[in-house]
Amino acid sequence: MREIDTVNARILELLQSDGRMTNAKLAEHLNMSETPCWRRLRKLEETGIIEGYQAHLSRRKLGLGVMAFVQLSCSEHDQAATAEFQRIIEVTPNILACHNTTGEDDFLLIVVARDLDDYSAFVDSTLRRLPGVTSIRSNLSLKEMKASSKLPVRGQGR
C-alpha cells in the first residue's frame, strides 16, 4: 500500500463521513485553497483509493428487517461452476457481500430480506440453486451493534 500523508488521510476521513461534501467545504476543513484540494481529491480517485461514492441507506426503513450471515459449502470448484456461481452472486441484490473463505465452508454471504418468510423463499429460489452448493448454514442477526463501511486511514485502525 502506498503511504497516505496526513492531508490525504484527512480528506478520506472527511469524505467517509460526508461523501457529498463539496470541494470548497473540504478545502475549508483542511485550511487550504480549493485548487490543491481538488488536485489531491482527483489523485485519490485516479489511483483507485477512492473507488466511488454512494448513499448509505437504512435497510430497516426500506423494509429489509432480516440480515443473515450465510455459510455455503460447494462440491464443484471448476472454472465453469465458479464463474456461474459468481455471476449469480453479482446480480442478486439481496446478497450484500460474498467472501471466499478459509475453514470449513467455502463462502460467507451477507443477505438481507424483508422477513423470515422472504428469507426462506430466497434460500429456496436462489441459494439452493447455486451450482455445486452442498451445505447452507444461516446465522440470523438479532441485533446490529455496529455497521460501517468506513476504513481506518491512519495508523493501525484501533
XYZ file of N, CA and C in Angstrom:
474
model
N 0.846 -1.183 0.000
C 0.000 0.000 0.000
C 0.887 1.241 0.000
N 0.520 2.201 -0.796
C 1.291 3.435 -0.803
C 0.951 4.262 0.428
N 1.919 5.046 0.839
C 1.733 5.882 2.023
C 0.698 6.972 1.773
N -0.117 7.195 2.760
C -1.113 8.264 2.724
C -0.611 9.349 3.670
N -0.389 10.544 3.137
C 0.062 11.622 4.032
C -1.121 12.111 4.871
N -0.821 12.962 5.834
C -1.862 13.383 6.778
C -2.983 14.174 6.109
N -2.671 14.948 5.080
C -3.719 15.717 4.382
C -4.634 14.766 3.625
N -4.062 13.818 2.890
C -4.898 12.860 2.165
C -5.714 12.000 3.126
N -5.111 11.627 4.268
C -5.846 10.859 5.273
C -7.048 11.656 5.773
N -6.855 12.926 5.992
C -7.953 13.776 6.464
C -9.040 13.913 5.391
N -8.625 14.050 4.120
C -9.603 14.093 3.020
C -10.458 12.827 3.038
N -9.802 11.683 3.177
C -10.523 10.406 3.178
C -11.462 10.294 4.377
N -11.015 10.728 5.531
C -11.877 10.699 6.716
C -13.102 11.595 6.530
N -12.881 12.799 6.023
C -13.992 13.732 5.822
C -14.995 13.193 4.812
N -14.507 12.634 3.715
C -15.412 12.117 2.693
C -16.137 10.857 3.127
N -15.509 10.057 4.002
C -16.213 8.886 4.525
C -17.359 9.307 5.449
N -17.221 10.468 6.065
C -18.293 10.977 6.921
C -19.366 11.706 6.123
N -18.962 12.346 5.020
C -19.908 13.085 4.181
C -19.420 13.039 2.737
N -19.880 12.047 1.992
C -19.467 11.865 0.608
C -19.962 12.953 -0.326
N -20.905 13.771 0.130
C -21.426 14.864 -0.700
C -20.745 16.199 -0.417
N -19.724 16.164 0.440
C -19.029 17.404 0.782
C -18.421 18.017 -0.475
N -18.686 19.302 -0.669
C -18.150 19.995 -1.838
C -16.649 20.210 -1.675
N -15.986 20.437 -2.789
C -14.558 20.720 -2.747
C -14.280 21.974 -1.921
N -15.146 22.973 -2.033
C -14.974 24.216 -1.268
C -15.031 23.931 0.235
N -15.983 23.131 0.667
C -16.119 22.795 2.084
C -14.957 21.926 2.544
N -14.539 21.004 1.697
C -13.394 20.150 2.007
C -12.136 21.003 2.199
N -11.904 21.924 1.275
C -10.738 22.811 1.369
C -10.809 23.660 2.637
N -12.006 24.110 2.982
C -12.185 24.904 4.201
C -11.803 24.091 5.444
N -12.266 22.838 5.518
C -11.927 21.973 6.650
C -10.422 21.726 6.746
N -9.756 21.725 5.599
C -8.325 21.432 5.556
C -7.460 22.686 5.650
N -8.103 23.830 5.686
C -7.379 25.114 5.696
C -6.427 25.226 4.510
N -6.951 24.907 3.335
C -6.149 25.041 2.118
C -7.021 25.611 1.014
N -6.404 26.067 -0.068
C -7.186 26.618 -1.171
C -7.811 25.478 -1.976
N -8.812 25.832 -2.770
C -9.614 24.822 -3.459
C -8.846 24.053 -4.528
N -7.976 24.724 -5.285
C -7.288 24.040 -6.382
C -6.389 22.902 -5.902
N -5.503 23.120 -4.916
C -4.697 21.985 -4.449
C -5.548 20.882 -3.815
N -6.622 21.255 -3.163
C -7.532 20.271 -2.578
C -8.154 19.432 -3.685
N -8.626 20.071 -4.740
C -9.229 19.381 -5.879
C -8.227 18.436 -6.526
N -6.963 18.880 -6.675
C -5.925 18.026 -7.263
C -5.695 16.770 -6.420
N -5.638 16.952 -5.119
C -5.447 15.802 -4.226
C -6.625 14.830 -4.335
N -7.824 15.374 -4.366
C -9.020 14.550 -4.478
C -9.009 13.759 -5.787
N -8.707 14.418 -6.888
C -8.645 13.749 -8.194
C -7.593 12.639 -8.198
N -6.446 12.897 -7.567
C -5.375 11.897 -7.495
C -5.830 10.676 -6.702
N -6.547 10.904 -5.599
C -7.079 9.797 -4.808
C -8.085 8.972 -5.616
N -8.858 9.641 -6.468
C -9.802 8.937 -7.333
C -9.065 8.193 -8.446
N -8.112 8.855 -9.086
C -7.379 8.254 -10.213
C -6.564 7.036 -9.798
N -6.002 7.069 -8.601
C -5.207 5.930 -8.134
C -6.074 4.796 -7.605
N -7.377 5.020 -7.511
C -8.294 3.973 -7.074
C -8.447 3.862 -5.569
N -7.830 4.766 -4.815
C -8.038 4.751 -3.367
C -9.498 5.098 -3.075
N -10.023 6.099 -3.774
C -11.458 6.378 -3.741
C -12.049 5.660 -4.945
N -12.866 4.646 -4.676
C -13.447 3.831 -5.741
C -14.760 4.390 -6.265
N -15.436 5.215 -5.476
C -16.716 5.760 -5.901
C -17.431 6.383 -4.718
N -18.652 6.841 -4.967
C -19.466 7.490 -3.940
C -20.855 6.885 -3.983
N -21.468 6.725 -2.820
C -22.831 6.233 -2.789
C -23.527 6.690 -1.524
N -24.849 6.652 -1.547
C -25.643 6.996 -0.369
C -25.724 5.782 0.544
N -25.708 6.002 1.831
C -25.873 4.936 2.822
C -27.360 4.892 3.182
N -28.018 3.785 2.881
C -29.460 3.661 3.069
C -29.798 2.879 4.328
N -30.958 3.137 4.889
C -31.452 2.399 6.046
C -32.194 1.164 5.553
N -31.616 -0.005 5.783
C -32.268 -1.233 5.305
C -33.615 -1.436 5.998
N -33.698 -1.083 7.271
C -34.963 -1.264 8.004
C -36.069 -0.366 7.446
N -35.732 0.881 7.145
C -36.742 1.792 6.593
C -37.141 1.395 5.177
N -36.315 0.576 4.533
C -36.667 0.036 3.222
C -37.392 -1.302 3.337
N -37.692 -1.709 4.582
C -38.461 -2.932 4.811
C -37.622 -4.198 4.804
N -36.315 -4.084 4.972
C -35.443 -5.258 4.986
C -35.030 -5.550 6.428
N -35.928 -6.197 7.173
C -35.742 -6.415 8.597
C -34.859 -7.583 8.965
N -34.560 -8.461 8.021
C -33.739 -9.639 8.312
C -32.381 -9.496 7.647
N -31.342 -9.744 8.455
C -29.983 -9.833 7.917
C -29.446 -11.195 8.324
N -28.932 -11.935 7.348
C -28.407 -13.270 7.611
C -26.964 -13.372 7.148
N -26.187 -14.095 7.932
C -24.820 -14.440 7.559
C -24.881 -15.904 7.143
N -24.600 -16.158 5.889
C -24.825 -17.476 5.314
C -23.493 -18.107 4.938
N -23.270 -19.317 5.441
C -22.068 -20.071 5.102
C -22.448 -21.148 4.097
N -21.737 -21.156 2.974
C -22.008 -22.134 1.918
C -20.805 -23.041 1.725
N -21.081 -24.322 1.523
C -20.056 -25.274 1.104
C -20.423 -25.737 -0.290
N -19.413 -25.925 -1.130
C -19.641 -26.328 -2.516
C -18.829 -27.570 -2.849
N -19.387 -28.385 -3.719
C -18.682 -29.581 -4.171
C -17.978 -29.334 -5.498
N -18.436 -28.358 -6.242
C -17.851 -28.061 -7.548
C -16.984 -26.809 -7.452
N -15.753 -26.945 -7.922
C -14.828 -25.815 -7.874
C -14.160 -25.576 -9.225
N -14.726 -26.187 -10.266
C -14.128 -25.984 -11.590
C -14.436 -24.580 -12.090
N -13.761 -24.186 -13.149
C -13.856 -22.807 -13.650
C -15.277 -22.445 -14.078
N -15.970 -23.333 -14.743
C -17.320 -23.036 -15.232
C -18.302 -22.852 -14.069
N -18.262 -23.762 -13.091
C -19.166 -23.661 -11.938
C -18.869 -22.409 -11.128
N -17.591 -22.109 -10.956
C -17.204 -20.920 -10.196
C -17.652 -19.646 -10.901
N -17.514 -19.608 -12.217
C -17.934 -18.432 -12.983
C -19.448 -18.237 -12.895
N -20.206 -19.315 -12.988
C -21.662 -19.221 -12.892
C -22.092 -18.813 -11.482
N -21.445 -19.379 -10.475
C -21.698 -19.011 -9.073
C -21.477 -17.515 -8.892
N -20.343 -17.024 -9.352
C -20.015 -15.611 -9.197
C -20.984 -14.723 -9.957
N -21.389 -15.126 -11.157
C -22.342 -14.343 -11.940
C -23.655 -14.184 -11.185
N -24.161 -15.283 -10.624
C -25.430 -15.238 -9.885
C -25.288 -14.354 -8.647
N -24.190 -14.504 -7.918
C -23.953 -13.693 -6.716
C -23.956 -12.209 -7.075
N -23.264 -11.851 -8.143
C -23.126 -10.440 -8.525
C -24.446 -9.795 -8.939
N -25.365 -10.547 -9.510
C -26.618 -9.952 -9.993
C -27.772 -10.083 -8.992
N -27.512 -10.668 -7.831
C -28.566 -10.866 -6.837
C -28.510 -9.749 -5.799
N -29.471 -8.818 -5.820
C -29.398 -7.647 -4.948
C -29.532 -7.957 -3.458
N -30.173 -9.055 -3.087
C -30.309 -9.400 -1.670
C -28.985 -9.828 -1.049
N -28.007 -10.186 -1.875
C -26.686 -10.561 -1.378
C -25.835 -9.300 -1.356
N -25.556 -8.819 -0.146
C -24.788 -7.583 0.007
C -23.295 -7.822 -0.127
N -22.827 -8.984 0.297
C -21.407 -9.297 0.241
C -21.233 -10.795 0.127
N -20.145 -11.195 -0.509
C -19.794 -12.608 -0.627
C -18.275 -12.708 -0.546
N -17.811 -13.566 0.343
C -16.380 -13.766 0.521
C -16.050 -15.247 0.377
N -15.022 -15.549 -0.385
C -14.459 -16.895 -0.450
C -13.558 -17.016 0.782
N -13.831 -17.994 1.643
C -13.171 -18.040 2.941
C -12.377 -19.317 3.162
N -11.514 -19.252 4.173
C -10.827 -20.447 4.632
C -11.718 -21.118 5.660
N -11.350 -22.319 6.068
C -12.113 -23.005 7.103
C -13.059 -24.030 6.531
N -14.050 -24.372 7.309
C -14.968 -25.453 6.977
C -15.821 -25.147 5.749
N -16.231 -23.894 5.591
C -17.101 -23.517 4.480
C -16.315 -22.786 3.408
N -16.883 -22.741 2.213
C -16.207 -22.107 1.077
C -16.523 -20.622 0.955
N -17.754 -20.245 1.311
C -18.188 -18.864 1.121
C -18.964 -18.366 2.332
N -18.844 -17.066 2.578
C -19.645 -16.387 3.596
C -20.376 -15.259 2.889
N -21.699 -15.254 2.997
C -22.537 -14.240 2.367
C -23.235 -13.410 3.429
N -23.486 -12.156 3.110
C -24.371 -11.318 3.915
C -25.602 -11.077 3.053
N -26.745 -11.484 3.586
C -28.005 -11.462 2.832
C -29.045 -10.676 3.612
N -29.847 -9.897 2.907
C -30.970 -9.195 3.538
C -32.283 -9.676 2.930
N -33.331 -9.601 3.750
C -34.676 -9.990 3.310
C -35.704 -9.196 4.108
N -36.941 -9.154 3.609
C -37.997 -8.414 4.298
C -38.308 -9.024 5.663
N -38.472 -10.359 5.679
C -38.837 -11.071 6.901
C -38.387 -12.515 6.750
N -38.728 -13.371 7.732
C -38.280 -14.761 7.682
C -38.883 -15.533 6.515
N -40.140 -15.251 6.190
C -40.757 -15.923 5.042
C -40.033 -15.552 3.746
N -39.701 -14.275 3.608
C -38.968 -13.801 2.434
C -37.582 -14.445 2.381
N -36.927 -14.545 3.539
C -35.600 -15.168 3.574
C -35.694 -16.649 3.201
N -36.685 -17.331 3.725
C -36.885 -18.749 3.399
C -37.098 -18.942 1.899
N -37.904 -18.087 1.302
C -38.134 -18.164 -0.151
C -36.839 -17.881 -0.915
N -36.026 -16.940 -0.431
C -34.750 -16.626 -1.068
C -33.799 -17.824 -1.021
N -33.757 -18.498 0.121
C -32.907 -19.689 0.242
C -33.338 -20.724 -0.786
N -34.653 -20.974 -0.863
C -35.151 -21.986 -1.798
C -34.963 -21.593 -3.259
N -35.240 -20.339 -3.591
C -35.221 -19.931 -5.001
C -33.830 -19.563 -5.513
N -32.926 -19.177 -4.624
C -31.617 -18.701 -5.072
C -30.461 -19.535 -4.531
N -30.329 -19.605 -3.216
C -29.145 -20.257 -2.650
C -29.086 -21.748 -2.964
N -30.216 -22.431 -2.853
C -30.225 -23.878 -3.140
C -29.959 -24.182 -4.623
N -30.120 -23.189 -5.480
C -29.923 -23.386 -6.917
C -28.521 -22.996 -7.399
N -27.695 -22.470 -6.483
C -26.321 -22.122 -6.869
C -25.555 -23.384 -7.242
N -24.718 -23.316 -8.267
C -24.009 -24.516 -8.723
C -23.108 -25.109 -7.640
N -23.296 -26.420 -7.400
C -22.411 -27.155 -6.515
C -22.628 -26.972 -5.035
N -23.646 -26.220 -4.611
C -23.855 -25.986 -3.180
C -24.292 -27.292 -2.519
N -23.558 -27.676 -1.471
C -23.871 -28.906 -0.737
C -24.357 -28.631 0.675
N -24.070 -27.424 1.189
C -24.467 -27.106 2.558
C -24.734 -25.608 2.674
N -25.821 -25.285 3.366
C -26.180 -23.891 3.638
C -26.429 -23.786 5.140
N -25.680 -22.915 5.781
C -25.895 -22.655 7.210
C -26.124 -21.163 7.382
N -27.197 -20.812 8.084
C -27.549 -19.403 8.275
C -27.459 -19.019 9.733
N -26.929 -17.838 9.973
C -26.973 -17.203 11.284
C -27.715 -15.889 11.090
N -28.819 -15.724 11.801
C -29.608 -14.508 11.678
C -29.129 -13.482 12.696
N -29.032 -12.249 12.267
C -28.636 -11.166 13.157
C -29.801 -10.804 14.061
N -29.572 -10.872 15.356
C -30.594 -10.484 16.320
C -30.549 -8.994 16.617
N -29.334 -8.442 16.590
C -29.160 -7.029 16.879
C -27.884 -6.564 16.184
N -28.009 -5.539 15.384
C -26.849 -4.970 14.706
C -26.194 -3.980 15.651
N -25.008 -4.313 16.120
C -24.330 -3.473 17.108
C -23.398 -2.459 16.460
N -22.924 -2.766 15.282
C -22.101 -1.818 14.534
C -22.191 -2.191 13.065
N -22.373 -1.178 12.247
C -22.356 -1.371 10.802
C -21.651 -0.163 10.211
N -20.554 -0.378 9.558
C -19.801 0.727 8.997
C -19.048 0.258 7.764
N -18.908 1.150 6.829
C -18.050 0.884 5.678
C -16.835 1.803 5.720
N -16.712 2.569 6.818
C -15.585 3.488 6.959
C -14.317 2.712 7.279
N -13.275 2.970 6.508
C -11.995 2.303 6.717
C -11.054 3.183 7.527
N -10.240 2.580 8.386
C -9.242 3.378 9.098
C -8.157 3.812 8.122
N -7.876 5.098 8.086
C -6.892 5.599 7.124
C -5.616 6.094 7.789
N -5.588 6.081 9.092
C -4.370 6.470 9.824
C -4.009 5.348 10.790
N -2.729 5.127 10.964
C -2.265 4.156 11.948
C -2.780 2.768 11.652
N -3.044 2.008 12.665
C -3.475 0.617 12.521
C -4.977 0.436 12.710
N -5.744 1.498 12.851
C -7.191 1.410 12.936
C -7.714 0.797 14.237
N -7.091 1.095 15.326
C -7.535 0.526 16.619
C -8.800 1.162 17.098
